[in-house]
Amino acid sequence: MQRPMIIHGGTPLRGELRVNPAKNAALPILVGSLLTSEPITLEEVPRLRDIEVLLELLAHLGTRYAWEGRTLHLHTPEIKTAKAPYELVSKMRASFIVLGALLAREGEGEVSMPGGCAFGPRPVDLHIKALRDLGFAVEEENGTFSASRNGWPEGEVVFDRPTVGGTEQVMLAAALGPTEVTIVNAALEPEIVDFANFLQMLGVHIEGAGTAKMTIRGAETLGGGEYKIIPDRIEAGTYLLAAAATRGEILLEGANPEHMDALLSKLRESGHTVVTGTDWVRLKSTSEPQPLNVDAREYPGFPTDLQPPVSAYLATVPGVSLLRDLVYPDRFTHVGELARLGAELHLKERVLAIHGRRLSGARVKAFDIRGGGAMVIAALAADGETIIEGMQHVSRGYEDLENRLRSLGANVFSEPVPLQQAAD
Ligand code: UD1
């Protein structure tokens, strides 16, 4: 259990930050390290709870790893077991894709139903259908999937809808062998392109990553190497929205603005000045921002992971904003908590109407990573004190949040641990 965060809000964020590497690019890359018996070095890996959770699972499967500052060394000379147990998989949905890696390297794998953030149904049916379409035998019993291959995966997978995890699952499953697999309606996210670049470094032949049709030609064996992960567009977006919500000014260095078109365009539409260079973004807030209509969609649309943060921002903007999430239509667990800070929000037929105003502090809860990001943004903008519980969810995705906010002038601290607890 992590201590609640206390924020005395109402002051504009000002300053500079270096964007961290992307959690959602790091996770599949870590899983991809299972494909090879050669050592891999990843530079600048974010020190996040989700990464630690996945490393625990990889260690169980046979990976030896060592941190050297933020550099991570991974080596899996052999897979010790092809079974990923419930205790390790249930903590995070992203771990489900170890199935694809185990199938490629060992020809079989057993993985429990995944856990993860609690915002509406997040099935794995598309993963399973795709693996079956490639010729793998997949059985489900008591919440555990067992899969194996007879021949090598071959042919075409046509996804009903783009799925990030499903696309990664197929890329992993098809990475080894003499055959070729094509994904139609593949996810287009920058994290998929980064993953493809990593797999290519290992020796997998991939064409069309970042387009709707991707072809993966397996290799006989894969090598190792050193790789640097792309910047986190969701973390960057959260800080931009926090600066906008507090009417501040921020310079993000080490960002990739090309990955952030949808957000940057919405921030400009709202009236803020946004200037970009090849690897930086600067936002200077307007004091009279305009409300927005936002539909979260697959990349290159507005990211669903920034939908809770943007609703927190819009809760500070006078007027009526309308918001929908077309990827996770029920991703609105943060709405009740935002209302505690004085925002007026109405959710009807999966459309969220936000009547923004000046917020005031209250005691609130974070239920998941990005919903927590939303609460932090709202708290920074709200007058007076906000206490945010459930920070363990937030630290899954935001590295060193407290210090980073403090460096931008925010008045943030953790609730002191009660004496009794501190003595234990
Ligand atoms: C990834 C991201 C997550 C982000 C999401 C959408 C990681 C670790 N997580 O999650 O932060 O919010 O993309 O951008 O990268 N679906 C099915 N059946 C399936 C798989 C997905 O119906 O088998 C649905 C989902 O419920 C959702 C949509 O497809 O409505 C997209 O989900 P998907 O892209 O697979 O999300 P994740 O890979 O889990």
Tab-separated table of C-alpha atoms in Angstrom, residues 3-412:
chain	number	residue	atom	x	y	z
A	3	ARG	CA	0.986	6.527	1.026
A	4	PRO	CA	-1.619	9.002	-0.235
A	5	MET	CA	-0.309	12.002	-2.146
A	6	ILE	CA	-1.157	15.458	-0.845
A	7	ILE	CA	-1.278	18.308	-3.309
A	8	HIS	CA	-1.797	21.976	-2.480
A	9	GLY	CA	-3.010	23.114	-5.875
A	10	GLY	CA	-3.891	26.310	-7.632
A	11	THR	CA	-0.403	27.383	-8.726
A	12	PRO	CA	0.770	27.191	-12.340
A	13	LEU	CA	3.344	24.503	-13.173
A	14	ARG	CA	6.471	26.024	-14.662
A	15	GLY	CA	9.740	24.488	-15.779
A	16	GLU	CA	11.451	21.810	-17.818
A	17	LEU	CA	11.300	18.045	-17.757
A	18	ARG	CA	13.026	15.219	-19.611
A	19	VAL	CA	10.457	12.684	-20.818
A	20	ASN	CA	10.969	9.094	-19.648
A	21	PRO	CA	11.132	6.109	-21.995
A	22	ALA	CA	7.751	4.605	-22.864
A	23	LYS	CA	6.403	1.989	-20.484
A	24	ASN	CA	4.206	0.513	-23.200
A	25	ALA	CA	7.174	0.128	-25.532
A	26	ALA	CA	9.415	-1.290	-22.789
A	27	LEU	CA	6.958	-4.037	-21.780
A	28	PRO	CA	6.747	-5.914	-25.118
A	29	ILE	CA	10.488	-5.409	-25.662
A	30	LEU	CA	11.190	-7.055	-22.312
A	31	VAL	CA	8.962	-9.966	-23.350
A	32	GLY	CA	10.737	-10.062	-26.720
A	33	SER	CA	14.011	-10.729	-24.892
A	34	LEU	CA	12.648	-14.244	-24.203
A	35	LEU	CA	13.010	-15.065	-27.907
A	36	THR	CA	16.793	-15.217	-27.882
A	37	SER	CA	19.499	-16.991	-25.896
A	38	GLU	CA	21.843	-14.039	-26.500
A	39	PRO	CA	22.227	-11.147	-24.014
A	40	ILE	CA	20.247	-7.951	-24.479
A	41	THR	CA	20.930	-4.523	-23.049
A	42	LEU	CA	18.191	-1.920	-22.852
A	43	GLU	CA	19.207	1.652	-22.211
A	44	GLU	CA	17.144	3.985	-20.061
A	45	VAL	CA	14.399	1.619	-18.949
A	46	PRO	CA	11.767	3.343	-16.787
A	47	ARG	CA	11.911	2.254	-13.125
A	48	LEU	CA	8.225	1.487	-12.746
A	49	ARG	CA	6.228	-1.086	-10.831
A	50	ASP	CA	4.829	-2.590	-14.068
A	51	ILE	CA	8.385	-3.205	-15.259
A	52	GLU	CA	9.310	-4.872	-11.949
A	53	VAL	CA	6.183	-7.055	-12.143
A	54	LEU	CA	7.110	-8.228	-15.632
A	55	LEU	CA	10.741	-8.850	-14.636
A	56	GLU	CA	9.518	-11.110	-11.845
A	57	LEU	CA	7.575	-13.134	-14.413
A	58	LEU	CA	10.543	-13.267	-16.828
A	59	ALA	CA	12.839	-14.409	-14.009
A	60	HIS	CA	10.372	-17.216	-13.266
A	61	LEU	CA	10.548	-18.277	-16.922
A	62	GLY	CA	14.362	-18.308	-16.953
A	63	THR	CA	15.609	-14.758	-17.533
A	64	ARG	CA	18.573	-13.458	-15.592
A	65	TYR	CA	18.522	-9.714	-15.320
A	66	ALA	CA	20.556	-6.950	-13.723
A	67	TRP	CA	20.062	-3.210	-13.405
A	68	GLU	CA	22.964	-0.855	-13.866
A	69	GLY	CA	21.364	2.472	-13.029
A	70	ARG	CA	18.590	2.711	-15.590
A	71	THR	CA	20.272	0.288	-17.975
A	72	LEU	CA	18.774	-3.184	-17.918
A	73	HIS	CA	20.710	-6.319	-18.884
A	74	LEU	CA	18.610	-9.358	-19.812
A	75	HIS	CA	19.752	-12.862	-20.639
A	76	THR	CA	17.652	-15.987	-21.123
A	77	PRO	CA	20.086	-18.803	-22.027
A	78	GLU	CA	17.181	-21.245	-21.748
A	79	ILE	CA	13.523	-21.242	-20.812
A	80	LYS	CA	13.201	-23.005	-17.445
A	81	THR	CA	9.437	-23.402	-17.643
A	82	ALA	CA	6.861	-22.533	-20.290
A	83	LYS	CA	4.190	-21.974	-17.613
A	84	ALA	CA	3.317	-18.442	-16.501
A	85	PRO	CA	1.436	-18.800	-13.218
A	86	TYR	CA	-1.644	-16.865	-12.119
A	87	GLU	CA	0.133	-15.003	-9.260
A	88	LEU	CA	2.524	-13.377	-11.713
A	89	VAL	CA	0.253	-12.832	-14.730
A	90	SER	CA	-2.806	-11.575	-12.880
A	91	LYS	CA	-1.053	-8.367	-11.811
A	92	MET	CA	-0.777	-6.951	-15.304
A	93	ARG	CA	-2.574	-7.461	-18.595
A	94	ALA	CA	0.526	-6.812	-20.716
A	95	SER	CA	2.143	-10.009	-19.400
A	96	PHE	CA	-0.293	-12.134	-21.442
A	97	ILE	CA	1.904	-11.756	-24.525
A	98	VAL	CA	4.572	-14.000	-22.989
A	99	LEU	CA	2.417	-16.735	-24.558
A	100	GLY	CA	3.549	-15.691	-28.063
A	101	ALA	CA	7.213	-15.644	-27.007
A	102	LEU	CA	6.971	-19.076	-25.353
A	103	LEU	CA	5.245	-20.521	-28.434
A	104	ALA	CA	8.001	-19.191	-30.667
A	105	ARG	CA	10.924	-20.335	-28.559
A	106	GLU	CA	9.586	-23.504	-26.900
A	107	GLY	CA	6.712	-24.536	-29.164
A	108	GLU	CA	4.344	-24.456	-26.203
A	109	GLY	CA	3.152	-22.203	-23.428
A	110	GLU	CA	0.664	-21.977	-20.598
A	111	VAL	CA	-0.553	-18.591	-19.365
A	112	SER	CA	-3.335	-17.540	-17.011
A	113	MET	CA	-6.013	-15.038	-17.941
A	114	PRO	CA	-4.438	-11.609	-17.508
A	115	GLY	CA	-5.287	-8.991	-14.894
A	116	GLY	CA	-4.645	-5.273	-15.121
A	117	CYS	CA	-6.498	-1.980	-14.932
A	118	ALA	CA	-10.144	-2.199	-13.948
A	119	PHE	CA	-11.957	-0.202	-16.587
A	120	GLY	CA	-14.549	-2.301	-18.355
A	121	PRO	CA	-14.098	-5.618	-20.121
A	122	ARG	CA	-10.674	-6.241	-21.642
A	123	PRO	CA	-10.925	-9.656	-23.276
A	124	VAL	CA	-8.168	-11.621	-25.026
A	125	ASP	CA	-10.433	-13.259	-27.620
A	126	LEU	CA	-8.636	-11.540	-30.519
A	127	HIS	CA	-5.256	-12.854	-29.292
A	128	ILE	CA	-6.597	-16.401	-29.130
A	129	LYS	CA	-8.359	-16.270	-32.508
A	130	ALA	CA	-5.185	-14.888	-34.132
A	131	LEU	CA	-2.997	-17.660	-32.682
A	132	ARG	CA	-5.493	-20.288	-33.838
A	133	ASP	CA	-5.621	-18.740	-37.333
A	134	LEU	CA	-1.849	-19.217	-37.513
A	135	GLY	CA	-2.202	-22.909	-36.772
A	136	PHE	CA	-1.491	-23.010	-33.021
A	137	ALA	CA	-3.658	-25.281	-30.884
A	138	VAL	CA	-5.057	-23.234	-27.980
A	139	GLU	CA	-7.158	-24.679	-25.132
A	140	GLU	CA	-8.713	-22.861	-22.214
A	141	GLU	CA	-9.406	-24.524	-18.901
A	142	ASN	CA	-10.189	-22.856	-15.560
A	143	GLY	CA	-8.898	-19.488	-16.693
A	144	THR	CA	-5.621	-20.837	-18.077
A	145	PHE	CA	-4.690	-20.957	-21.759
A	146	SER	CA	-2.473	-23.801	-22.975
A	147	ALA	CA	-1.101	-23.488	-26.463
A	148	SER	CA	1.245	-25.487	-28.677
A	149	ARG	CA	2.364	-25.699	-32.256
A	150	ASN	CA	2.700	-28.605	-34.622
A	151	GLY	CA	4.157	-26.848	-37.639
A	152	TRP	CA	5.445	-23.278	-37.880
A	153	PRO	CA	2.929	-20.392	-37.846
A	154	GLU	CA	1.921	-19.360	-41.318
A	155	GLY	CA	-0.657	-17.322	-43.205
A	156	GLU	CA	-2.718	-14.269	-42.475
A	157	VAL	CA	-4.307	-12.848	-39.349
A	158	VAL	CA	-7.127	-10.370	-39.935
A	159	PHE	CA	-7.984	-8.496	-36.751
A	160	ASP	CA	-11.638	-7.406	-36.364
A	161	ARG	CA	-10.243	-4.269	-34.774
A	162	PRO	CA	-6.710	-3.043	-34.194
A	163	THR	CA	-5.347	-4.383	-30.919
A	164	VAL	CA	-1.962	-3.359	-29.545
A	165	GLY	CA	-1.456	-6.469	-27.396
A	166	GLY	CA	-2.906	-8.769	-30.068
A	167	THR	CA	-0.539	-7.382	-32.700
A	168	GLU	CA	2.432	-7.849	-30.334
A	169	GLN	CA	1.271	-11.379	-29.522
A	170	VAL	CA	1.368	-12.323	-33.225
A	171	MET	CA	4.705	-10.562	-33.823
A	172	LEU	CA	6.219	-12.639	-31.004
A	173	ALA	CA	4.636	-15.924	-32.079
A	174	ALA	CA	5.876	-15.438	-35.661
A	175	ALA	CA	9.429	-14.302	-34.813
A	176	LEU	CA	11.101	-17.703	-35.157
A	177	GLY	CA	10.817	-20.265	-37.939
A	178	PRO	CA	11.054	-20.594	-41.705
A	179	THR	CA	7.582	-19.177	-42.394
A	180	GLU	CA	5.869	-15.848	-43.017
A	181	VAL	CA	2.876	-14.291	-41.271
A	182	THR	CA	0.864	-11.265	-42.362
A	183	ILE	CA	-1.212	-9.154	-39.982
A	184	VAL	CA	-4.091	-7.230	-41.532
A	185	ASN	CA	-5.604	-4.366	-39.520
A	186	ALA	CA	-2.500	-4.301	-37.309
A	187	ALA	CA	-2.237	-1.680	-34.549
A	188	LEU	CA	-0.403	1.457	-35.716
A	189	GLU	CA	0.866	2.736	-32.355
A	190	PRO	CA	4.468	4.050	-32.174
A	191	GLU	CA	5.119	1.383	-29.526
A	192	ILE	CA	4.408	-1.274	-32.193
A	193	VAL	CA	6.956	0.330	-34.512
A	194	ASP	CA	9.493	0.466	-31.687
A	195	PHE	CA	8.844	-3.204	-30.908
A	196	ALA	CA	9.294	-4.077	-34.590
A	197	ASN	CA	12.609	-2.187	-34.647
A	198	PHE	CA	13.765	-4.119	-31.602
A	199	LEU	CA	12.760	-7.467	-33.150
A	200	GLN	CA	14.568	-6.508	-36.355
A	201	MET	CA	17.693	-5.832	-34.313
A	202	LEU	CA	17.413	-9.429	-33.043
A	203	GLY	CA	17.156	-10.674	-36.638
A	204	VAL	CA	13.401	-10.955	-37.341
A	205	HIS	CA	12.382	-9.697	-40.811
A	206	ILE	CA	9.479	-7.265	-40.556
A	207	GLU	CA	7.851	-5.129	-43.207
A	208	GLY	CA	5.064	-2.618	-42.868
A	209	ALA	CA	5.283	-1.913	-39.113
A	210	GLY	CA	3.248	1.223	-38.428
A	211	THR	CA	0.884	0.434	-41.318
A	212	ALA	CA	-2.288	-1.654	-41.279
A	213	LYS	CA	-0.563	-4.564	-43.057
A	214	MET	CA	2.547	-5.990	-41.474
A	215	THR	CA	4.548	-9.001	-42.589
A	216	ILE	CA	6.775	-10.964	-40.229
A	217	ARG	CA	9.255	-13.489	-41.564
A	218	GLY	CA	10.766	-15.598	-38.821
A	219	ALA	CA	14.485	-16.231	-38.352
A	220	GLU	CA	16.146	-19.560	-37.554
A	221	THR	CA	17.839	-18.158	-34.469
A	222	LEU	CA	17.979	-14.655	-33.070
A	223	GLY	CA	20.855	-12.572	-31.755
A	224	GLY	CA	21.105	-9.988	-29.002
A	225	GLY	CA	22.216	-6.388	-28.843
A	226	GLU	CA	21.673	-2.972	-27.326
A	227	TYR	CA	18.477	-1.009	-27.782
A	228	LYS	CA	17.083	2.383	-26.749
A	229	ILE	CA	13.330	2.730	-26.141
A	230	ILE	CA	11.210	5.606	-27.535
A	231	PRO	CA	9.981	8.439	-25.265
A	232	ASP	CA	6.709	8.029	-23.393
A	233	ARG	CA	4.054	10.013	-25.269
A	234	ILE	CA	1.478	9.303	-22.544
A	235	GLU	CA	3.688	10.563	-19.721
A	236	ALA	CA	4.594	13.595	-21.854
A	237	GLY	CA	0.921	14.231	-22.601
A	238	THR	CA	-0.005	14.022	-18.929
A	239	TYR	CA	2.546	16.739	-18.035
A	240	LEU	CA	1.384	18.944	-20.914
A	241	LEU	CA	-2.209	18.627	-19.708
A	242	ALA	CA	-1.125	19.358	-16.127
A	243	ALA	CA	0.622	22.528	-17.323
A	244	ALA	CA	-2.469	23.530	-19.315
A	245	ALA	CA	-4.830	22.774	-16.399
A	246	THR	CA	-2.785	25.003	-14.056
A	247	ARG	CA	-2.312	27.660	-16.795
A	248	GLY	CA	1.440	27.159	-16.587
A	249	GLU	CA	4.306	26.776	-19.005
A	250	ILE	CA	6.401	23.696	-19.641
A	251	LEU	CA	9.258	22.531	-21.834
A	252	LEU	CA	9.462	18.790	-22.394
A	253	GLU	CA	12.826	17.589	-23.596
A	254	GLY	CA	13.561	14.182	-25.092
A	255	ALA	CA	9.975	13.991	-26.401
A	256	ASN	CA	8.835	12.904	-29.843
A	257	PRO	CA	6.173	15.416	-30.975
A	258	GLU	CA	5.475	13.315	-34.083
A	259	HIS	CA	3.867	10.747	-31.804
A	260	MET	CA	1.642	13.380	-30.187
A	261	ASP	CA	-0.175	15.060	-33.089
A	262	ALA	CA	-3.716	14.427	-31.821
A	263	LEU	CA	-3.039	15.846	-28.353
A	264	LEU	CA	-0.985	18.813	-29.559
A	265	SER	CA	-3.717	19.729	-32.037
A	266	LYS	CA	-6.378	19.631	-29.278
A	267	LEU	CA	-4.221	21.772	-26.980
A	268	ARG	CA	-3.846	24.356	-29.759
A	269	GLU	CA	-7.576	24.201	-30.502
A	270	SER	CA	-8.168	24.986	-26.823
A	271	GLY	CA	-6.057	28.141	-27.225
A	272	HIS	CA	-2.632	27.191	-25.873
A	273	THR	CA	0.596	27.989	-27.661
A	274	VAL	CA	2.413	24.770	-28.524
A	275	VAL	CA	5.790	24.886	-30.248
A	276	THR	CA	7.762	21.782	-31.193
A	277	GLY	CA	11.254	20.822	-32.347
A	278	THR	CA	12.547	17.404	-33.375
A	279	ASP	CA	12.822	16.215	-29.782
A	280	TRP	CA	11.046	18.795	-27.649
A	281	VAL	CA	7.635	20.339	-27.012
A	282	ARG	CA	6.918	23.655	-25.310
A	283	LEU	CA	3.479	24.669	-24.069
A	284	LYS	CA	2.568	28.162	-22.945
A	285	SER	CA	-0.957	28.310	-21.567
A	286	THR	CA	-3.631	30.773	-22.441
A	287	SER	CA	-5.487	32.202	-19.442
A	288	GLU	CA	-8.788	31.771	-21.293
A	289	PRO	CA	-8.851	28.231	-22.684
A	290	GLN	CA	-11.769	26.986	-24.773
A	291	PRO	CA	-13.732	23.777	-24.154
A	292	LEU	CA	-13.174	20.875	-26.559
A	293	ASN	CA	-14.865	17.847	-28.062
A	294	VAL	CA	-12.594	14.820	-27.887
A	295	ASP	CA	-13.039	11.272	-29.204
A	296	ALA	CA	-10.368	8.833	-28.029
A	297	ARG	CA	-9.468	6.325	-30.778
A	298	GLU	CA	-6.665	4.102	-31.928
A	299	TYR	CA	-3.416	5.799	-33.053
A	300	PRO	CA	-3.027	8.239	-34.744
A	301	GLY	CA	-6.254	9.355	-33.058
A	302	PHE	CA	-6.409	10.845	-29.570
A	303	PRO	CA	-5.027	8.176	-27.190
A	304	THR	CA	-7.435	6.460	-24.802
A	305	ASP	CA	-4.671	6.571	-22.167
A	306	LEU	CA	-4.923	10.380	-22.224
A	307	GLN	CA	-8.709	10.394	-22.071
A	308	PRO	CA	-8.862	10.500	-18.224
A	309	PRO	CA	-6.100	13.173	-18.092
A	310	VAL	CA	-7.804	15.317	-20.750
A	311	SER	CA	-11.122	15.083	-18.901
A	312	ALA	CA	-9.350	16.404	-15.790
A	313	TYR	CA	-7.970	19.293	-17.833
A	314	LEU	CA	-11.390	20.024	-19.353
A	315	ALA	CA	-12.918	20.041	-15.857
A	316	THR	CA	-10.902	23.260	-15.336
A	317	VAL	CA	-12.075	24.904	-18.582
A	318	PRO	CA	-15.257	27.018	-18.377
A	319	GLY	CA	-17.954	25.948	-20.852
A	320	VAL	CA	-19.140	22.519	-21.959
A	321	SER	CA	-16.781	19.869	-23.348
A	322	LEU	CA	-17.915	16.523	-24.772
A	323	LEU	CA	-15.810	13.403	-24.558
A	324	ARG	CA	-16.118	9.807	-25.805
A	325	ASP	CA	-13.767	6.866	-25.581
A	326	LEU	CA	-14.171	4.684	-28.661
A	327	VAL	CA	-11.453	2.253	-27.555
A	328	TYR	CA	-12.669	1.644	-24.002
A	329	PRO	CA	-16.214	3.100	-23.991
A	330	ASP	CA	-16.582	2.534	-20.232
A	331	ARG	CA	-13.255	3.973	-19.137
A	332	PHE	CA	-14.846	6.513	-16.807
A	333	THR	CA	-14.012	5.376	-13.254
A	334	HIS	CA	-12.310	8.750	-12.684
A	335	VAL	CA	-15.505	10.723	-13.325
A	336	GLY	CA	-17.036	10.343	-9.846
A	337	GLU	CA	-13.730	11.366	-8.278
A	338	LEU	CA	-13.390	14.445	-10.502
A	339	ALA	CA	-16.849	15.507	-9.391
A	340	ARG	CA	-15.607	15.593	-5.768
A	341	LEU	CA	-13.334	18.485	-6.752
A	342	GLY	CA	-16.356	20.500	-7.839
A	343	ALA	CA	-16.519	19.715	-11.566
A	344	GLU	CA	-19.943	19.076	-13.028
A	345	LEU	CA	-19.881	15.927	-15.155
A	346	HIS	CA	-22.729	14.034	-16.796
A	347	LEU	CA	-22.252	10.621	-18.362
A	348	LYS	CA	-25.057	9.602	-20.691
A	349	GLU	CA	-24.950	6.902	-23.347
A	350	ARG	CA	-21.170	6.784	-23.075
A	351	VAL	CA	-20.777	10.492	-23.790
A	352	LEU	CA	-19.224	12.504	-20.992
A	353	ALA	CA	-20.341	16.131	-20.787
A	354	ILE	CA	-17.960	18.223	-18.689
A	355	HIS	CA	-18.993	21.639	-17.377
A	356	GLY	CA	-15.623	23.022	-16.384
A	357	ARG	CA	-14.926	25.506	-13.604
A	358	ARG	CA	-12.344	26.424	-10.964
A	359	LEU	CA	-11.868	23.292	-8.861
A	360	SER	CA	-11.364	23.022	-5.133
A	361	GLY	CA	-9.488	20.396	-3.123
A	362	ALA	CA	-11.044	17.229	-1.660
A	363	ARG	CA	-10.157	13.653	-0.688
A	364	VAL	CA	-10.183	11.429	-3.802
A	365	LYS	CA	-9.080	8.005	-5.045
A	366	ALA	CA	-7.134	6.706	-8.022
A	367	PHE	CA	-8.494	3.428	-9.382
A	368	ASP	CA	-6.049	2.866	-12.239
A	369	ILE	CA	-2.891	4.378	-13.752
A	370	ARG	CA	-4.331	7.018	-16.056
A	371	GLY	CA	-7.390	7.699	-13.905
A	372	GLY	CA	-4.796	8.468	-11.224
A	373	GLY	CA	-2.973	10.761	-13.654
A	374	ALA	CA	-6.287	12.569	-14.083
A	375	MET	CA	-6.688	13.032	-10.321
A	376	VAL	CA	-3.177	14.459	-10.050
A	377	ILE	CA	-3.885	16.979	-12.836
A	378	ALA	CA	-7.177	18.050	-11.264
A	379	ALA	CA	-5.561	18.322	-7.818
A	380	LEU	CA	-2.741	20.507	-9.177
A	381	ALA	CA	-5.348	22.873	-10.622
A	382	ALA	CA	-7.701	22.850	-7.614
A	383	ASP	CA	-7.535	25.498	-4.906
A	384	GLY	CA	-6.591	24.132	-1.483
A	385	GLU	CA	-5.595	20.645	-0.429
A	386	THR	CA	-6.357	17.406	-2.271
A	387	ILE	CA	-5.465	14.027	-0.826
A	388	ILE	CA	-5.190	11.241	-3.415
A	389	GLU	CA	-5.435	7.649	-2.246
A	390	GLY	CA	-4.591	4.653	-4.424
A	391	MET	CA	-1.215	6.032	-5.510
A	392	GLN	CA	0.053	2.442	-5.983
A	393	HIS	CA	-1.927	2.402	-9.242
A	394	VAL	CA	-0.350	5.647	-10.389
A	395	SER	CA	3.221	4.531	-9.691
A	396	ARG	CA	2.657	1.644	-12.117
A	397	GLY	CA	2.943	4.191	-14.918
A	398	TYR	CA	4.487	7.467	-13.713
A	399	GLU	CA	8.091	7.325	-12.611
A	400	ASP	CA	9.225	9.580	-9.778
A	401	LEU	CA	6.024	11.599	-10.031
A	402	GLU	CA	6.343	13.478	-6.751
A	403	ASN	CA	9.853	14.816	-7.421
A	404	ARG	CA	9.078	15.621	-11.032
A	405	LEU	CA	6.032	17.651	-10.051
A	406	ARG	CA	8.023	19.397	-7.317
A	407	SER	CA	10.680	20.354	-9.868
A	408	LEU	CA	7.883	22.148	-11.742
A	409	GLY	CA	7.000	24.138	-8.627
A	410	ALA	CA	4.076	22.021	-7.423
A	411	ASN	CA	3.374	21.772	-3.741
A	412	VAL	CA	3.292	17.982	-3.404
